[in-house]
Tab-separated table of C-alpha atoms in Angstrom:
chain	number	residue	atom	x	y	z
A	4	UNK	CA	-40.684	4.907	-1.327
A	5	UNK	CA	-38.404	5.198	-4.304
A	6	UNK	CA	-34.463	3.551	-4.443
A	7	UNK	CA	-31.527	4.393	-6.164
A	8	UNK	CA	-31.307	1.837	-8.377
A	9	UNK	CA	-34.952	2.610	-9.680
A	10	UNK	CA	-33.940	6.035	-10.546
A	11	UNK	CA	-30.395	5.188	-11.969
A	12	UNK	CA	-32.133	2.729	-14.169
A	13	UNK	CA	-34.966	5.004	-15.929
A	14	UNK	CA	-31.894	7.846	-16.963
A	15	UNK	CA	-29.657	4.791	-18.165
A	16	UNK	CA	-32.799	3.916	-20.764
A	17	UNK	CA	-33.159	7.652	-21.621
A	18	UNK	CA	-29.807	8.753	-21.461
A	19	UNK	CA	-27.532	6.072	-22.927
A	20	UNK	CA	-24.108	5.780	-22.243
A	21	UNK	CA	-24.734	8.802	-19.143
A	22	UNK	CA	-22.082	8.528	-16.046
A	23	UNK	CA	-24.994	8.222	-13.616
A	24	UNK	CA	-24.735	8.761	-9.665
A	25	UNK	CA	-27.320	8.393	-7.450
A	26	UNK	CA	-27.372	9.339	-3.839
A	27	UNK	CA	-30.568	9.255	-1.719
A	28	UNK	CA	-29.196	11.606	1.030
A	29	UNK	CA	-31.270	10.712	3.823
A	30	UNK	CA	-32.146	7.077	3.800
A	31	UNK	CA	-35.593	7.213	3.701
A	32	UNK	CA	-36.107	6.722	-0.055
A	33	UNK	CA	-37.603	10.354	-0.764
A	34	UNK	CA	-34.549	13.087	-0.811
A	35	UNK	CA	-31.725	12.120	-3.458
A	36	UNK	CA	-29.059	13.652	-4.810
A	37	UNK	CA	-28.481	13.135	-8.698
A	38	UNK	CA	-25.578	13.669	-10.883
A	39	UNK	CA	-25.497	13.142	-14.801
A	40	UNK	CA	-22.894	13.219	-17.110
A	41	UNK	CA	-24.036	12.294	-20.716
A	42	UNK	CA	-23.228	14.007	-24.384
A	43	UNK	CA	-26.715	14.421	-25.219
A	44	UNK	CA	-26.611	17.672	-22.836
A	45	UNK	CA	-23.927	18.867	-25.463
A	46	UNK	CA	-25.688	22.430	-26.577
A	47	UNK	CA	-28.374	22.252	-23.930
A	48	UNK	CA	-29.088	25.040	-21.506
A	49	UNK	CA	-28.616	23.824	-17.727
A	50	UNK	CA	-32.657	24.161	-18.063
A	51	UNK	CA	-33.339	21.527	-20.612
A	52	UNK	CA	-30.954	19.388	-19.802
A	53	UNK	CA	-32.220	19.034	-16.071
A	54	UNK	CA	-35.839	18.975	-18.062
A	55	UNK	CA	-34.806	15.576	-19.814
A	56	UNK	CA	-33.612	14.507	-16.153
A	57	UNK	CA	-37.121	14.991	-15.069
A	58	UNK	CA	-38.961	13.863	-17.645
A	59	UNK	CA	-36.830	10.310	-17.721
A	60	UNK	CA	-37.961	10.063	-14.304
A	61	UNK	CA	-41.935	11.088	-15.043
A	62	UNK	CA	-44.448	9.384	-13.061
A	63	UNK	CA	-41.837	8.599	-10.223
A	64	UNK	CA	-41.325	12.092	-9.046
A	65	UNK	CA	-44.861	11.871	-7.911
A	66	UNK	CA	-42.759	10.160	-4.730
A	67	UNK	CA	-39.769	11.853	-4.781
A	68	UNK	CA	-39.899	15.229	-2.284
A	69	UNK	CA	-36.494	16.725	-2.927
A	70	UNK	CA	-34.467	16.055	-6.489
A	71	UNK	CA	-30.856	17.626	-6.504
A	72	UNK	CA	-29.867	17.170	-10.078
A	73	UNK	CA	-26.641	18.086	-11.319
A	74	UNK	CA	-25.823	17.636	-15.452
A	75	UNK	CA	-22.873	18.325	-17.598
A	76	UNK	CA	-21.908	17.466	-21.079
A	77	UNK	CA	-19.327	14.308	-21.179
């Protein structure tokens, strides 16, 4: 089982300074719904920037069965 908190924290360290929102959208810890707001996705196709989403998260997604991610620029 994965939380919130677990997944907010590894974008913080790869994205800093991100708005970061984290919603696990069924309460069992395996179906969340993320939303990212940082200026390193200034420039970025909506491809890479939900590519550094997922590879901030790496190993973890391994327990994750459904990943909504929104991203935009700040």
């Amino acid at each position: 089982m994965v939380d919130c908190t677990e997944i907010e924290r590894r974008l913080a360290a790869a994205l800093p300074g991100a708005a970061i929102t984290v919603r696990d959208t069924t309460g069992g810890g395996d179906h969340f719904d993320v939303h990212v707001r940082a200026a390193e996705f200034a420039g970025l196709s909506l491809v890479d920037q939900h590519r550094r989403v997922y590879d901030a998260l790496g190993d973890l997604m391994r327990r994750v069965h459904a990943l909504a991610v929104r991203t935009e620029p700040a």
